[in-house]
Coordinates of C-alpha atoms and ligand atoms in Angstrom, one line a residue:
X1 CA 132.3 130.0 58.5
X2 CA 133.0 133.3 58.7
X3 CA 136.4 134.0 61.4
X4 CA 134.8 137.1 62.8
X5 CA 130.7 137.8 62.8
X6 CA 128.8 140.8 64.2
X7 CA 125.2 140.5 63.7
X8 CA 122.5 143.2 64.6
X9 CA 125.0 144.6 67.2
X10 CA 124.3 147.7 69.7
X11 CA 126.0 148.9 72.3
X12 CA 124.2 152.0 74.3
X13 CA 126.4 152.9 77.4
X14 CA 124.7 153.5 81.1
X15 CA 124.3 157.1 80.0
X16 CA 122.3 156.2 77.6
X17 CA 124.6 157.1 74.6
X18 CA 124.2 154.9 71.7
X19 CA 127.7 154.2 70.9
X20 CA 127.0 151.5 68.6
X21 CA 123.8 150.5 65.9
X22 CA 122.6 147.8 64.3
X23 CA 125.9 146.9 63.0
X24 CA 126.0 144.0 61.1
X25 CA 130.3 142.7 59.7
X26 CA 131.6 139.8 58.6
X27 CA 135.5 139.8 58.4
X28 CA 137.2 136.8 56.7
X29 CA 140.5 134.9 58.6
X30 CA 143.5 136.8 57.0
X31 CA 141.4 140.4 56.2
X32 CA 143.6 143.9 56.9
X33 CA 140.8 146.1 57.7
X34 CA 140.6 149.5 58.5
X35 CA 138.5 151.1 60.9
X36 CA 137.5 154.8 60.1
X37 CA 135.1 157.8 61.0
X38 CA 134.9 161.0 63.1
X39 CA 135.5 161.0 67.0
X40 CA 132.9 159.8 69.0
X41 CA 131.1 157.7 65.7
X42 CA 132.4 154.4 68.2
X43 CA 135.6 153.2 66.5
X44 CA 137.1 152.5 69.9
X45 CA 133.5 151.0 71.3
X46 CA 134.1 148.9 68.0
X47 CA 137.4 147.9 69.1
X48 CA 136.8 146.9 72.7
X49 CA 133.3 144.5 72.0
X50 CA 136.0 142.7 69.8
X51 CA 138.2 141.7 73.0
X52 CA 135.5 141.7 75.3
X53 CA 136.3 144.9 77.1
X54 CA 132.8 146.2 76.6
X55 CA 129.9 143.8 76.3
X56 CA 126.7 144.2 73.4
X57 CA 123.7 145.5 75.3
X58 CA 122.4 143.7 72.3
X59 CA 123.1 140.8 69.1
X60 CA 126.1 138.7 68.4
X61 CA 129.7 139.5 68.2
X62 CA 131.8 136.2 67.5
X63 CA 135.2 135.3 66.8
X64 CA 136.5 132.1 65.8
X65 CA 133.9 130.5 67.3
X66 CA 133.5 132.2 70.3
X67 CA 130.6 134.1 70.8
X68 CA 131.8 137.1 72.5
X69 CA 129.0 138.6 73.9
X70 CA 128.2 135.3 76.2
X71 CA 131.5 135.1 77.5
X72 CA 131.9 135.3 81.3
X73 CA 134.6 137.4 82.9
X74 CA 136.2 134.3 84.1
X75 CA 136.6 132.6 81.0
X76 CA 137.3 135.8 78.8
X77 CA 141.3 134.9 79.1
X78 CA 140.2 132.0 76.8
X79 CA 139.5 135.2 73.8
X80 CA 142.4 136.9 75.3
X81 CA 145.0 134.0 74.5
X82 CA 143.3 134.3 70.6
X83 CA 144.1 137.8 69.7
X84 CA 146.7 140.7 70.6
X85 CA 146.2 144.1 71.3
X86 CA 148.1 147.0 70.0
X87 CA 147.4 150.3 71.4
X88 CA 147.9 154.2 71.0
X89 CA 149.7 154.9 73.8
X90 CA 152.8 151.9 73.7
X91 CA 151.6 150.6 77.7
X92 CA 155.3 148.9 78.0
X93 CA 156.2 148.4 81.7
X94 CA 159.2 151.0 81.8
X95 CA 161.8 148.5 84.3
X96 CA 161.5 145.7 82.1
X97 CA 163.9 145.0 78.9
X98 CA 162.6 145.1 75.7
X99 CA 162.8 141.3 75.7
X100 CA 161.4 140.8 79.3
X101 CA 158.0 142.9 77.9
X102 CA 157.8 140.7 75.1
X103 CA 158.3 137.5 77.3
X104 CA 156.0 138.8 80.2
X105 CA 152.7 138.2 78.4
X106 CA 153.7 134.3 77.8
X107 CA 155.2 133.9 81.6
X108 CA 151.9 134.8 82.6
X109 CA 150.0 131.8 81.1
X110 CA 152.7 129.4 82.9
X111 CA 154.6 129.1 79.5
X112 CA 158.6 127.4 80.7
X113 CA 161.4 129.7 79.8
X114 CA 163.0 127.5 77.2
X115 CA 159.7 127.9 74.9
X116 CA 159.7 131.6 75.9
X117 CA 163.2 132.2 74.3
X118 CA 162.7 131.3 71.1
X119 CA 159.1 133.1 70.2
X120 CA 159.9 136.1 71.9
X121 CA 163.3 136.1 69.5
X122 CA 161.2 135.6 66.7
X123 CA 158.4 138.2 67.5
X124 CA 161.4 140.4 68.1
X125 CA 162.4 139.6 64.5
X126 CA 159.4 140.2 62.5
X127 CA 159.5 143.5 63.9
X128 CA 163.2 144.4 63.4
X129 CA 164.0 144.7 67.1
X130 CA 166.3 141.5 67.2
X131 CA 169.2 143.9 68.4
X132 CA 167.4 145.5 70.8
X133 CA 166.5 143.0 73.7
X134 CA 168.8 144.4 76.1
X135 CA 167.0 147.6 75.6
X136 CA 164.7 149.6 78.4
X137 CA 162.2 151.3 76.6
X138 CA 162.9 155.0 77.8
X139 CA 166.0 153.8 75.5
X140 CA 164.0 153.4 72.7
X141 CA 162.1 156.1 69.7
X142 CA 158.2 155.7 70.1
X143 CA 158.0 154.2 66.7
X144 CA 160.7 151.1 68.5
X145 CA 158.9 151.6 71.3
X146 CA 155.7 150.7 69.6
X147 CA 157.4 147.5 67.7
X148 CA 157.5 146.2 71.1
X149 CA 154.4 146.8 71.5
X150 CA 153.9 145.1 68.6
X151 CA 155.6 141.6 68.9
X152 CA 154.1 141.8 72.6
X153 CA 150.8 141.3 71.2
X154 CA 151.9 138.5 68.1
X155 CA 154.2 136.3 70.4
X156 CA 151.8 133.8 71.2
X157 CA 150.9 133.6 67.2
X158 CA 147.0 135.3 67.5
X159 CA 144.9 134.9 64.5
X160 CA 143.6 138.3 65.0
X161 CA 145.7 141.4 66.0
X162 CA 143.4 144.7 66.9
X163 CA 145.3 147.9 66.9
X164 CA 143.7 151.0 68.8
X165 CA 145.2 154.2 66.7
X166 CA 148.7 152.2 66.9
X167 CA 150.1 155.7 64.9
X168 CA 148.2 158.1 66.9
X169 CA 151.6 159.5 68.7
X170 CA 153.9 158.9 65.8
X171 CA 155.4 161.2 63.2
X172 CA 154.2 160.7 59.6
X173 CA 157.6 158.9 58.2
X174 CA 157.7 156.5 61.8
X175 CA 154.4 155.5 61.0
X176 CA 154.5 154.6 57.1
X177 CA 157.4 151.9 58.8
X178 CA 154.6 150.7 61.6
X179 CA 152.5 150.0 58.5
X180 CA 154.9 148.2 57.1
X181 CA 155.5 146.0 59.7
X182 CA 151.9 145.5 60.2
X183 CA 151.5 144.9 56.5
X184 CA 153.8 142.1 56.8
X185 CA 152.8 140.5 59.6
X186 CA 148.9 140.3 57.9
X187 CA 150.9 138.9 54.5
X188 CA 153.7 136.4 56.3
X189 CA 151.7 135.1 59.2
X190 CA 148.5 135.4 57.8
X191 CA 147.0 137.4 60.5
X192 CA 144.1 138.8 60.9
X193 CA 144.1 142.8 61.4
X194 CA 141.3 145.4 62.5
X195 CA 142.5 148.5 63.0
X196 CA 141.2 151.7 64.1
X197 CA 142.8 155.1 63.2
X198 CA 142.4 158.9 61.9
X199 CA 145.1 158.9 59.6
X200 CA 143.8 159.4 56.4
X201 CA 147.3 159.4 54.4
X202 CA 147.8 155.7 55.7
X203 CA 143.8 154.5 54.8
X204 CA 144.3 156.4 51.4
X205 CA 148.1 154.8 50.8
X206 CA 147.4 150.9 52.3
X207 CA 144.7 150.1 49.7
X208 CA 142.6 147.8 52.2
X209 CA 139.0 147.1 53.1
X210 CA 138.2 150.4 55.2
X211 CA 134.9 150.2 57.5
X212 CA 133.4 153.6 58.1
X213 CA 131.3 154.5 60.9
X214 CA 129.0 157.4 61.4
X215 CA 127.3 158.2 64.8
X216 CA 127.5 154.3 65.6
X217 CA 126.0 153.2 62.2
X218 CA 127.8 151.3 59.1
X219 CA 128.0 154.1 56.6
X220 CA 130.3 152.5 54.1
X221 CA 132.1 149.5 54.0
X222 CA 134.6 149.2 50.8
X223 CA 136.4 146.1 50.3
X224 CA 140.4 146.1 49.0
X225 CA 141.0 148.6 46.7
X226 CA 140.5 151.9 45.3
X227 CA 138.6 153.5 48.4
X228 CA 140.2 157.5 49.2
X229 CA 138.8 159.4 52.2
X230 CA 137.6 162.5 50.9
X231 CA 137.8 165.8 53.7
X232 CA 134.2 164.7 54.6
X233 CA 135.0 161.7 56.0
Ligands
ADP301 P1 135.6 156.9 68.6 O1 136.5 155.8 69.1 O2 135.1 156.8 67.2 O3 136.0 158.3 69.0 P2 133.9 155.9 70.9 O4 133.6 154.5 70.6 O5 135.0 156.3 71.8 O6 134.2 156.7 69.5 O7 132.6 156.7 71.4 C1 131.3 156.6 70.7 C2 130.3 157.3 71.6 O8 130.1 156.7 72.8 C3 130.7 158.7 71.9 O9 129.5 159.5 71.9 C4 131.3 158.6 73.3 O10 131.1 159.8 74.0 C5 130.5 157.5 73.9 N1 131.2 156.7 74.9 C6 132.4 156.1 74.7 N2 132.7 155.4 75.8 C7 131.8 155.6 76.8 C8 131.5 155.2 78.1 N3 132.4 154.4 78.7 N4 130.4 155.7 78.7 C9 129.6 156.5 78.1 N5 129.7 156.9 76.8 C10 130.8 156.5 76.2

């Protein structure tokens, strides 16, 4: 079975914009993909059927056995628990400690301190932050800043991670070491990554399966490999 499955998926907002057409994806447990295309061809709408943010107006989007698009809101924390989310702009509450963000997300779903410790430490580590729990994040670059945001969204061990532009407010050089940790994260913990972004040096450099979408619609989908974005992507 297939880990993630979108079948004959649309997705036309209230204003009638067709964000999303007749896309059809399967993505296997342990993929790296990349999500490409021009603004406005629904990256982002992409992005937020996958943790139930927006809803299909039509067809199936299902991950590891949940079928997405039936989920209620009140049971949608039962997704949420599955997969982390990594975002453009880092969303770290600014009064908290580098480790107290990290630790926040697991608190919330009643999780006792002494399990906390030891997989927020460990998160910590996979992103090189170990030496930084004391920290406040207006103490820290935006690429740390964003590694935070990082073993936020891996502490409770998701088999999927989706990242939103995770680069889209970093310098070139910050960003080649955000893939890096993401790259290592996909090969050590085996976890699934989607990832949307404009960056064409980092699709070009990573050598993964990159999605493209134009106006809403699957225009190319190259596995691993040899794929380059040309300017007219
Ligand atoms: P991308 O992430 O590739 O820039 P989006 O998924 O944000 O693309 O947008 C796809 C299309 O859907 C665009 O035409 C955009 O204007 C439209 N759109 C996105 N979000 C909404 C919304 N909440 N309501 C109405 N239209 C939207």
């Amino acid at each position: 079975m297939k880990f993630i499955r979108i079948k004959n998926c649309y997705k036309v907002y209230k204003n009638g914009v067709a964000a999303i057409a007749d896309l059809t994806l399967d993505i296997d447990k342990g993929e790296f993909v990349f999500v490409i295309g021009a603004s406005g061809s629904g990256k982002s709408t992409l992005i937020k059927m996958l943790y139930r943010e927006e809803k299909p107006t039509k067809g199936i989007v299902e991950i590891g056995g949940i079928n997405v698009s039936k989920l209620r809101n009140r049971t949608v924390y039962k997704l949420r628990r599955k997969l982390g989310i990594v975002f453009q702009d880092f969303k770290l509450l600014p009064k908290l400690t580098v480790y107290e963000n990290v630790a926040f997300a697991l608190e919330c779903i009643g999780m006792k301190g002494s399990e906390i410790r030891p997989k927020v430490l460990k998160a910590l580590e996979h992103v090189g932050l170990k030496d930084k729990t004391r920290s406040f994040p207006n103490e820290l670059s935006g690429g740390e800043q964003q590694r935070v945001c990082i073993a936020r969204a891996i502490v409770n061990d998701p088999k999927l991670l989706i990242c939103d532009e995770p680069t889209g407010n970093l310098d070139p050089n910050t960003s080649k070491e955000i893939m890096t940790v993401l790259d290592t994260i996909n090969k050590d913990l085996g976890t699934t990554i989607i990832m949307a972004t404009h960056d064409k040096d980092i699709v070009n450099r990573m050598k993964k399966r990159v999605i493209v979408l134009d106006n809403g619609v699957l225009a190319q989908d190259h596995m691993k490999g040899s794929f380059k974005i040309s300017e007219t992507v």
